[in-house]
Coordinates of C-alpha atoms in Angstrom, one line a residue:
M1 CA 18.3 -15.2 0.9
A2 CA 18.9 -11.9 -0.7
K3 CA 17.1 -11.1 -3.9
E4 CA 19.0 -9.7 -6.9
K5 CA 17.6 -7.2 -9.3
T6 CA 18.9 -4.9 -12.1
V7 CA 18.2 -1.2 -11.9
Y8 CA 19.3 1.8 -14.0
V9 CA 20.8 4.7 -12.0
C10 CA 21.5 8.3 -13.1
S11 CA 25.2 9.0 -12.6
N12 CA 24.4 12.7 -12.1
C13 CA 21.7 12.8 -9.5
G14 CA 21.2 9.1 -8.4
Q15 CA 17.6 8.7 -9.7
E16 CA 16.7 5.1 -10.2
S17 CA 14.6 3.6 -13.0
P18 CA 13.6 0.0 -13.8
K19 CA 14.5 0.5 -17.4
W20 CA 17.0 2.6 -19.4
V21 CA 15.9 6.1 -20.3
G22 CA 17.7 8.6 -22.5
K23 CA 16.9 11.8 -20.5
C24 CA 16.8 11.8 -16.7
P25 CA 13.3 13.0 -15.5
S26 CA 14.9 14.3 -12.3
C27 CA 17.9 16.4 -13.4
G28 CA 17.2 16.6 -17.2
E29 CA 20.7 15.3 -18.3
W30 CA 21.0 13.1 -21.3
N31 CA 22.6 9.6 -21.4
T32 CA 23.5 9.5 -17.7
Y33 CA 21.8 6.1 -16.8
V34 CA 24.0 3.2 -16.1
E35 CA 23.0 -0.4 -15.2
E36 CA 23.7 -1.7 -11.7
I37 CA 22.9 -5.0 -9.9
V38 CA 21.4 -4.4 -6.5
R39 CA 20.8 -7.2 -4.0
K40 CA 17.9 -6.5 -1.7
E41 CA 18.6 -7.5 1.9
P42 CA 16.0 -8.9 4.3
S43 CA 14.3 -6.3 6.5
N44 CA 15.7 -7.8 9.8
R45 CA 19.3 -7.2 8.7
R46 CA 21.5 -5.6 11.4
P47 CA 22.9 -2.2 10.5
V48 CA 26.3 -2.2 8.7
S49 CA 28.0 -0.2 11.5
G50 CA 27.0 -2.8 14.0
I51 CA 25.6 -0.1 16.3
E52 CA 22.1 -0.6 17.7
T53 CA 20.4 2.6 18.6
A54 CA 17.2 3.2 20.6
K55 CA 14.1 4.2 18.6
A56 CA 13.8 8.0 18.4
K57 CA 10.6 9.7 19.6
P58 CA 9.4 13.2 18.7
I59 CA 10.2 15.9 21.2
T60 CA 9.5 19.7 21.3
L61 CA 12.1 22.3 20.4
K62 CA 12.3 23.5 24.0
E63 CA 13.4 20.0 25.2
I64 CA 16.4 19.9 22.9
E65 CA 19.6 21.0 24.6
A66 CA 21.8 23.1 22.3
D67 CA 25.1 23.6 24.0
D68 CA 28.0 25.1 22.1
E69 CA 30.3 22.2 21.6
P70 CA 34.1 22.8 21.6
R71 CA 35.4 22.4 18.1
I72 CA 38.4 20.2 17.4
D73 CA 41.5 22.2 16.6
M74 CA 43.2 20.9 13.5
H75 CA 46.5 22.8 14.2
D76 CA 46.1 24.4 10.8
E77 CA 44.8 28.0 10.7
E78 CA 43.8 27.9 7.1
L79 CA 41.9 24.6 7.5
N80 CA 40.3 25.8 10.8
R81 CA 39.1 29.0 9.0
V82 CA 37.6 27.1 6.1
L83 CA 35.8 24.7 8.4
G84 CA 34.3 27.6 10.4
G85 CA 36.6 27.5 13.4
G86 CA 37.6 23.9 13.6
L87 CA 36.1 20.4 13.1
V88 CA 32.7 19.8 14.7
P89 CA 32.4 16.4 16.6
G90 CA 30.2 14.0 14.8
S91 CA 30.5 15.8 11.4
L92 CA 31.1 14.2 8.0
V93 CA 33.5 16.3 5.8
L94 CA 34.2 15.6 2.2
I95 CA 37.5 16.9 0.6
G96 CA 37.6 16.7 -3.2
G97 CA 40.2 17.7 -5.8
E98 CA 42.1 16.7 -8.9
P99 CA 44.5 13.7 -8.8
G100 CA 47.8 14.7 -7.4
I101 CA 46.7 18.1 -6.2
G102 CA 47.6 17.3 -2.6
K103 CA 44.4 16.1 -0.9
S104 CA 46.1 13.1 0.9
T105 CA 49.1 15.3 1.7
L106 CA 46.9 17.9 3.3
V107 CA 45.0 15.4 5.5
L108 CA 48.1 13.3 6.4
Q109 CA 50.1 16.5 7.3
T110 CA 47.2 17.7 9.5
V111 CA 46.8 14.4 11.5
L112 CA 50.6 14.3 12.0
H113 CA 50.3 17.6 14.0
M114 CA 47.5 16.2 16.2
P115 CA 49.4 13.8 18.6
E116 CA 46.8 14.4 21.4
K117 CA 44.1 12.7 19.3
R118 CA 43.6 9.0 18.5
I119 CA 43.3 8.9 14.8
L120 CA 42.5 6.0 12.5
Y121 CA 43.6 6.5 8.9
I122 CA 41.9 4.1 6.5
S123 CA 43.7 3.9 3.1
G124 CA 42.0 2.2 0.2
E125 CA 44.4 3.5 -2.5
E126 CA 47.9 3.4 -1.0
S127 CA 49.8 0.8 1.0
A128 CA 51.0 1.4 4.6
R129 CA 54.6 1.7 3.3
Q130 CA 53.7 4.5 0.9
L131 CA 52.0 6.4 3.7
K132 CA 55.1 5.9 5.9
L133 CA 57.4 7.3 3.2
R134 CA 55.1 10.3 2.7
A135 CA 54.8 10.9 6.4
D136 CA 58.6 10.9 6.8
R137 CA 58.9 13.4 4.0
L138 CA 56.3 15.7 5.5
S139 CA 57.2 15.9 9.1
N140 CA 59.4 14.7 11.9
I141 CA 56.6 14.9 14.4
S142 CA 55.9 11.6 15.9
S143 CA 52.3 10.7 15.9
D144 CA 50.3 7.7 17.2
C145 CA 48.2 7.7 14.1
L146 CA 46.8 4.3 13.3
I147 CA 47.1 3.1 9.7
V148 CA 45.0 0.4 8.1
C149 CA 44.6 -0.5 4.4
E150 CA 41.1 -1.7 3.9
T151 CA 38.3 -1.4 1.3
S152 CA 35.5 -3.4 2.9
L153 CA 33.0 -1.2 4.8
E154 CA 32.2 -4.1 7.2
Q155 CA 35.8 -4.6 8.1
I156 CA 36.3 -0.8 8.5
F157 CA 33.6 -0.8 11.2
V158 CA 35.3 -3.7 12.9
H159 CA 38.6 -1.7 13.0
I160 CA 36.8 1.3 14.3
K161 CA 35.1 -0.7 17.1
N162 CA 38.4 -2.2 18.2
T163 CA 40.4 1.0 18.2
N164 CA 37.7 3.5 19.3
P165 CA 39.3 6.6 17.5
D166 CA 38.7 10.3 18.1
L167 CA 38.9 11.0 14.3
V168 CA 38.5 8.7 11.2
I169 CA 40.0 9.4 7.8
I170 CA 38.8 7.5 4.8
D171 CA 41.0 7.8 1.6
S172 CA 39.0 7.6 -0.6
I173 CA 35.2 7.0 -0.5
Q174 CA 35.3 5.7 -4.2
T175 CA 37.4 2.7 -3.1
I176 CA 35.1 1.5 -0.3
S177 CA 32.5 -1.1 -1.0
T178 CA 29.9 -3.0 1.1
E179 CA 28.9 -6.6 0.7
S180 CA 25.2 -5.8 0.8
I181 CA 25.4 -4.4 -2.8
E182 CA 26.8 -6.4 -5.7
S183 CA 28.4 -3.7 -7.8
S184 CA 32.0 -2.6 -8.2
P185 CA 33.6 0.0 -5.8
G186 CA 33.1 3.5 -7.0
S187 CA 29.7 2.8 -8.5
I188 CA 26.8 5.1 -7.7
S189 CA 25.0 2.6 -5.4
Q190 CA 28.2 1.7 -3.6
V191 CA 29.2 5.4 -2.9
R192 CA 25.7 6.2 -1.8
E193 CA 25.2 3.3 0.5
C194 CA 28.7 3.5 2.0
S195 CA 28.5 7.3 2.7
A196 CA 25.1 6.9 4.2
S197 CA 26.4 4.2 6.6
I198 CA 29.4 6.3 7.5
L199 CA 27.1 9.3 8.2
R200 CA 25.0 7.1 10.5
F201 CA 28.1 6.0 12.4
A202 CA 29.4 9.6 12.7
K203 CA 26.1 10.9 14.1
E204 CA 25.5 8.0 16.5
T205 CA 29.0 7.8 18.0
H206 CA 29.8 11.6 17.8
T207 CA 33.0 10.8 15.9
P208 CA 34.1 13.2 13.1
V209 CA 34.9 11.6 9.8
L210 CA 37.0 13.1 6.9
L211 CA 36.3 11.6 3.5
I212 CA 38.6 12.1 0.5
G213 CA 36.8 12.1 -2.8
H214 CA 37.7 12.2 -6.5
I215 CA 36.4 14.7 -9.0
N216 CA 35.2 14.1 -12.6
K217 CA 36.4 15.8 -15.8
E218 CA 33.9 18.7 -15.3
G219 CA 35.6 19.5 -11.9
S220 CA 32.7 18.5 -9.6
I221 CA 32.7 15.8 -7.0
A222 CA 32.6 12.3 -8.6
G223 CA 29.7 10.0 -7.8
P224 CA 26.0 10.8 -7.3
K225 CA 25.0 14.3 -6.3
V226 CA 23.4 12.8 -3.3
L227 CA 26.9 12.3 -1.8
E228 CA 27.2 16.1 -1.5
H229 CA 23.8 16.3 0.1
I230 CA 24.7 13.6 2.7
V231 CA 27.9 15.2 4.1
D232 CA 28.0 18.2 6.4
A233 CA 30.7 20.1 4.6
V234 CA 32.3 19.9 1.1
L235 CA 35.8 21.3 0.7
Q236 CA 37.3 21.7 -2.8
F237 CA 41.1 21.6 -3.0
E238 CA 42.0 23.3 -6.2
G239 CA 45.0 24.8 -8.1
D240 CA 47.3 24.2 -11.0
Q241 CA 49.8 21.4 -10.7
H242 CA 52.4 23.6 -12.5
Y243 CA 52.1 26.3 -9.9
M244 CA 53.0 26.2 -6.2
Y245 CA 49.7 27.7 -4.9
R246 CA 46.7 25.6 -3.7
I247 CA 43.3 27.0 -2.6
L248 CA 41.0 25.2 -0.2
R249 CA 37.5 26.4 -0.9
S250 CA 34.3 25.7 1.0
I251 CA 31.4 24.7 -1.3
K252 CA 29.0 23.6 1.4
N253 CA 29.3 24.0 5.2
R254 CA 26.5 23.3 7.7
F255 CA 28.6 24.7 10.6
G256 CA 30.2 27.8 9.1
S257 CA 30.4 30.2 6.2
T258 CA 31.0 29.1 2.6
A259 CA 32.8 32.4 2.0
E260 CA 36.0 31.3 3.6
L261 CA 39.2 30.5 1.7
G262 CA 42.5 28.8 2.7
I263 CA 45.7 29.3 0.6
Y264 CA 48.7 26.9 0.7
E265 CA 52.0 26.8 -1.0
M266 CA 53.2 23.3 -2.2
R267 CA 56.8 22.5 -1.1
Q268 CA 59.0 19.5 -1.1
D269 CA 58.3 19.0 2.6
G270 CA 54.5 19.4 2.3
L271 CA 52.0 22.3 2.2
R272 CA 52.9 25.6 3.9
Q273 CA 50.1 27.9 5.0
V274 CA 50.2 31.3 3.3
S275 CA 49.0 33.9 5.8
N276 CA 49.7 36.9 3.5
P277 CA 49.1 35.9 -0.1
S278 CA 49.4 39.4 -1.5
E279 CA 53.2 39.6 -1.1
L280 CA 53.7 36.2 -2.8
L281 CA 51.2 36.9 -5.7
L282 CA 52.7 40.3 -6.7
N283 CA 55.8 40.4 -8.9
Q284 CA 57.8 43.4 -7.8
D285 CA 59.8 44.0 -11.0
H286 CA 57.1 45.0 -13.5
E287 CA 58.0 48.7 -13.6
G288 CA 57.9 50.1 -17.1
M289 CA 56.2 47.0 -18.5
S290 CA 52.9 47.5 -20.3
G291 CA 49.9 45.2 -19.9
V292 CA 50.2 44.8 -16.1
A293 CA 47.6 46.2 -13.6
I294 CA 47.2 45.4 -9.9
A295 CA 43.7 44.6 -8.6
S296 CA 42.5 44.4 -5.0
A297 CA 40.4 41.3 -4.9
I298 CA 38.5 39.6 -2.1
E299 CA 38.1 35.8 -2.0
G300 CA 36.1 34.7 0.9
I301 CA 36.6 37.3 3.6
R302 CA 40.2 38.0 3.0
P303 CA 41.5 40.7 0.7
F304 CA 44.6 40.2 -1.4
L305 CA 46.3 42.0 -4.3
I306 CA 46.7 40.1 -7.6
E307 CA 48.6 40.9 -10.8
T308 CA 46.5 41.1 -13.9
Q309 CA 48.4 40.6 -17.1
A310 CA 47.2 41.2 -20.7
L311 CA 48.7 41.0 -24.2
V312 CA 47.0 42.6 -27.2
S313 CA 48.5 42.1 -30.6
S314 CA 47.4 42.3 -34.3
A315 CA 45.5 39.1 -35.4
V316 CA 47.7 36.9 -37.6
Y317 CA 44.8 34.8 -38.8
G318 CA 41.4 35.9 -40.0
T319 CA 39.6 35.3 -36.7
P320 CA 41.1 37.1 -33.7
Q321 CA 41.9 34.9 -30.7
R322 CA 40.5 35.4 -27.2
S323 CA 42.1 33.6 -24.3
A324 CA 41.8 34.0 -20.5
T325 CA 43.6 32.0 -17.8
G326 CA 42.1 32.3 -14.3
F327 CA 39.3 34.6 -15.5
D328 CA 35.9 34.0 -17.1
I329 CA 36.4 34.2 -20.9
R330 CA 32.7 35.3 -21.4
R331 CA 33.2 38.2 -19.0
M332 CA 36.4 39.2 -20.8
N333 CA 34.4 39.3 -24.1
M334 CA 31.8 41.4 -22.4
L335 CA 34.5 43.9 -21.2
L336 CA 36.0 44.0 -24.7
A337 CA 32.6 44.8 -26.1
V338 CA 32.3 47.7 -23.6
L339 CA 35.7 49.1 -24.6
E340 CA 34.7 48.9 -28.3
K341 CA 31.2 50.4 -28.0
R342 CA 31.4 52.8 -25.1
V343 CA 35.0 54.0 -25.2
G344 CA 35.8 53.7 -28.9
F345 CA 38.9 51.4 -28.8
K346 CA 39.0 49.2 -31.9
L347 CA 39.9 45.7 -30.6
A348 CA 37.8 43.7 -33.1
Q349 CA 40.9 42.8 -35.2
K350 CA 43.2 42.2 -32.3
D351 CA 44.3 39.0 -30.4
V352 CA 43.6 39.5 -26.7
F353 CA 45.3 37.2 -24.1
L354 CA 44.6 37.6 -20.3
N355 CA 46.3 35.9 -17.4
I356 CA 45.8 36.1 -13.6
A357 CA 49.4 35.7 -12.3
G358 CA 50.1 32.8 -9.8
G359 CA 47.7 30.3 -11.3
L360 CA 44.7 31.6 -9.4
K361 CA 41.1 31.5 -10.5
V362 CA 39.3 34.7 -9.5
N363 CA 35.5 35.3 -9.6
D364 CA 35.5 38.7 -7.9
P365 CA 33.8 41.2 -10.3
A366 CA 35.8 44.0 -8.7
I367 CA 38.9 43.1 -10.8
D368 CA 37.0 44.3 -14.0
L369 CA 38.7 47.7 -13.8
A370 CA 42.2 46.1 -13.6
V371 CA 41.4 43.8 -16.5
I372 CA 40.4 46.6 -18.9
S373 CA 43.3 48.7 -17.7
A374 CA 45.8 45.9 -18.4
I375 CA 44.2 45.4 -21.9
L376 CA 44.3 49.1 -22.7
S377 CA 47.9 49.4 -21.4
S378 CA 49.1 46.6 -23.7
N379 CA 47.1 48.0 -26.6
M380 CA 48.7 51.5 -26.2
D381 CA 52.0 50.0 -25.1
A382 CA 51.9 52.4 -22.1
S383 CA 52.7 51.1 -18.6
V384 CA 50.5 51.6 -15.6
E385 CA 52.3 53.2 -12.6
P386 CA 53.6 50.4 -10.3
E387 CA 52.3 52.2 -7.2
V388 CA 48.7 52.2 -8.4
C389 CA 46.0 49.7 -7.3
M390 CA 42.4 49.5 -8.3
A391 CA 39.0 47.9 -7.7
G392 CA 35.7 48.4 -9.6
E393 CA 33.0 46.5 -11.4
I394 CA 32.3 47.6 -15.1
G395 CA 28.7 47.9 -16.2
L396 CA 27.5 47.5 -19.8
S397 CA 27.1 51.3 -20.3
G398 CA 30.7 51.9 -19.3
E399 CA 30.0 53.0 -15.7
I400 CA 32.1 51.8 -12.8
R401 CA 29.8 50.2 -10.3
P402 CA 30.5 50.1 -6.5
V403 CA 32.1 47.0 -4.9
N404 CA 31.7 45.5 -1.4
R405 CA 34.1 45.8 1.5
I406 CA 36.1 48.7 0.0
E407 CA 37.8 49.6 3.3
Q408 CA 39.4 46.1 3.5
R409 CA 40.6 46.4 -0.1
I410 CA 42.1 49.9 0.5
G411 CA 43.7 48.7 3.8
E412 CA 45.5 45.8 2.0
A413 CA 46.8 48.2 -0.7
E414 CA 48.0 50.7 1.9
K415 CA 49.7 47.9 4.0
L416 CA 51.8 46.9 0.9
G417 CA 53.0 50.4 0.2
F418 CA 50.7 51.5 -2.7
K419 CA 50.4 55.3 -3.2
R420 CA 47.2 55.6 -5.2
F421 CA 43.9 53.6 -5.3
L422 CA 41.3 53.9 -8.0
L423 CA 37.8 53.1 -6.7
P424 CA 34.2 53.7 -7.8
K425 CA 32.9 57.2 -6.9
Y426 CA 29.9 55.8 -5.0
N427 CA 32.2 53.8 -2.7
L428 CA 33.8 57.1 -1.4
Q429 CA 30.8 57.8 0.8
G430 CA 31.4 57.1 4.4
I431 CA 35.2 56.6 4.2
D432 CA 37.3 58.7 6.5
T433 CA 40.2 59.8 4.2
R434 CA 42.1 61.7 6.9
K435 CA 43.5 58.6 8.5
L436 CA 44.6 57.1 5.2
K437 CA 48.1 57.5 3.8
I438 CA 47.1 56.3 0.4
E439 CA 45.5 58.7 -2.2
L440 CA 42.0 57.7 -3.2
V441 CA 41.0 58.5 -6.8
P442 CA 37.2 58.2 -7.3
V443 CA 36.1 57.4 -10.9
R444 CA 32.6 57.2 -12.3
K445 CA 33.1 56.1 -15.9
V446 CA 35.7 54.1 -17.7
E447 CA 37.0 57.2 -19.5
E448 CA 37.8 58.9 -16.2
A449 CA 39.8 55.9 -15.0
F450 CA 41.8 55.9 -18.2
R451 CA 42.5 59.6 -17.9
A452 CA 43.7 59.1 -14.3
L453 CA 46.0 56.2 -15.3
F454 CA 47.4 57.4 -18.6
G455 CA 46.7 61.2 -18.6

């Protein structure tokens, strides 16, 4: 018979304790321990996946054959790019995102375009009829994708054994539970045990598995942190539900770079890949409007131009408001302090609102120059020329620091018809200006940039 015991588990890192503690000794978070009932199984229990494997023995590094395995083409250029060139056989990939952001839509749309593969879609949240209605809305492509609605891990492995699929989709990991643990689905011990069993199955059978996961209110993957350590890749699907753009970002990838980025546009018939995001993110009719500056940003390895909007007005209340959408509010406060101290613009009694157009969240420090240019443009009520683009990081002493991959940024601006490009003076070294049709304006300090923009 199985023995039952009660343990307390940290909901942040998965650390176990026989009694409740206020502060987790492992991760240092307060009030994260929750009580769970765990049933200890006998040591001779068969593995959950039902797959018996031979005992492994140590071998030397020379004896291991490391052939380049062909990756599975997902028929989606953006998804292939973020995965590092396609899906690796035997890998476990976790896709997380807010409710209703389009995780299930992305995965279902992808498998509908893979009729050459035998795919098993396990749904723990939606009925088969709901999936059929969504599939009809997304695509007319006929697919032999197998659908099963199941939440028991043991039954899932039975279905996998009977169908022998090339790819397994589990939507979502928080709804799956195993009989060996007596706690509710979605609890820390259930998520940890189920994901470990699925990983064992993926590695032993060489079958890739896509997991869909929820996120918590802080925006990170829900469940214990060990879930992110177990999987091979963690993809974050993010965006604002009120905007049409979605970004697929790689947080962890054992088979590729985490600097990759995929951009999608949400439509009535599903997600459309955005191959050239600059043309969609730029608003062409801002001529003569103050508070708008165009920045050349790089997210991942791809450059694109974004519109930075700012509004500066006199503070109505005693304390001036500071608000930023899509940009770090602390960095904006730092840039305002630089303008106040180094350049002499009095913004202490002004409300400052900043917005990155299109609902994007940008972390590239190279858009600092566009941010302060938009803020100053709104403060002076003088427009920036619409054919001017810029890139540069602002230092605390008011200097404009060099940025990486400047040739790609310039090339993107030139391709979209911009005439002038403001860049840090140091970045001008090594650039062959004879081949460029765009005028490069090197600037060393913030004052020089403002003179070049406003005269």
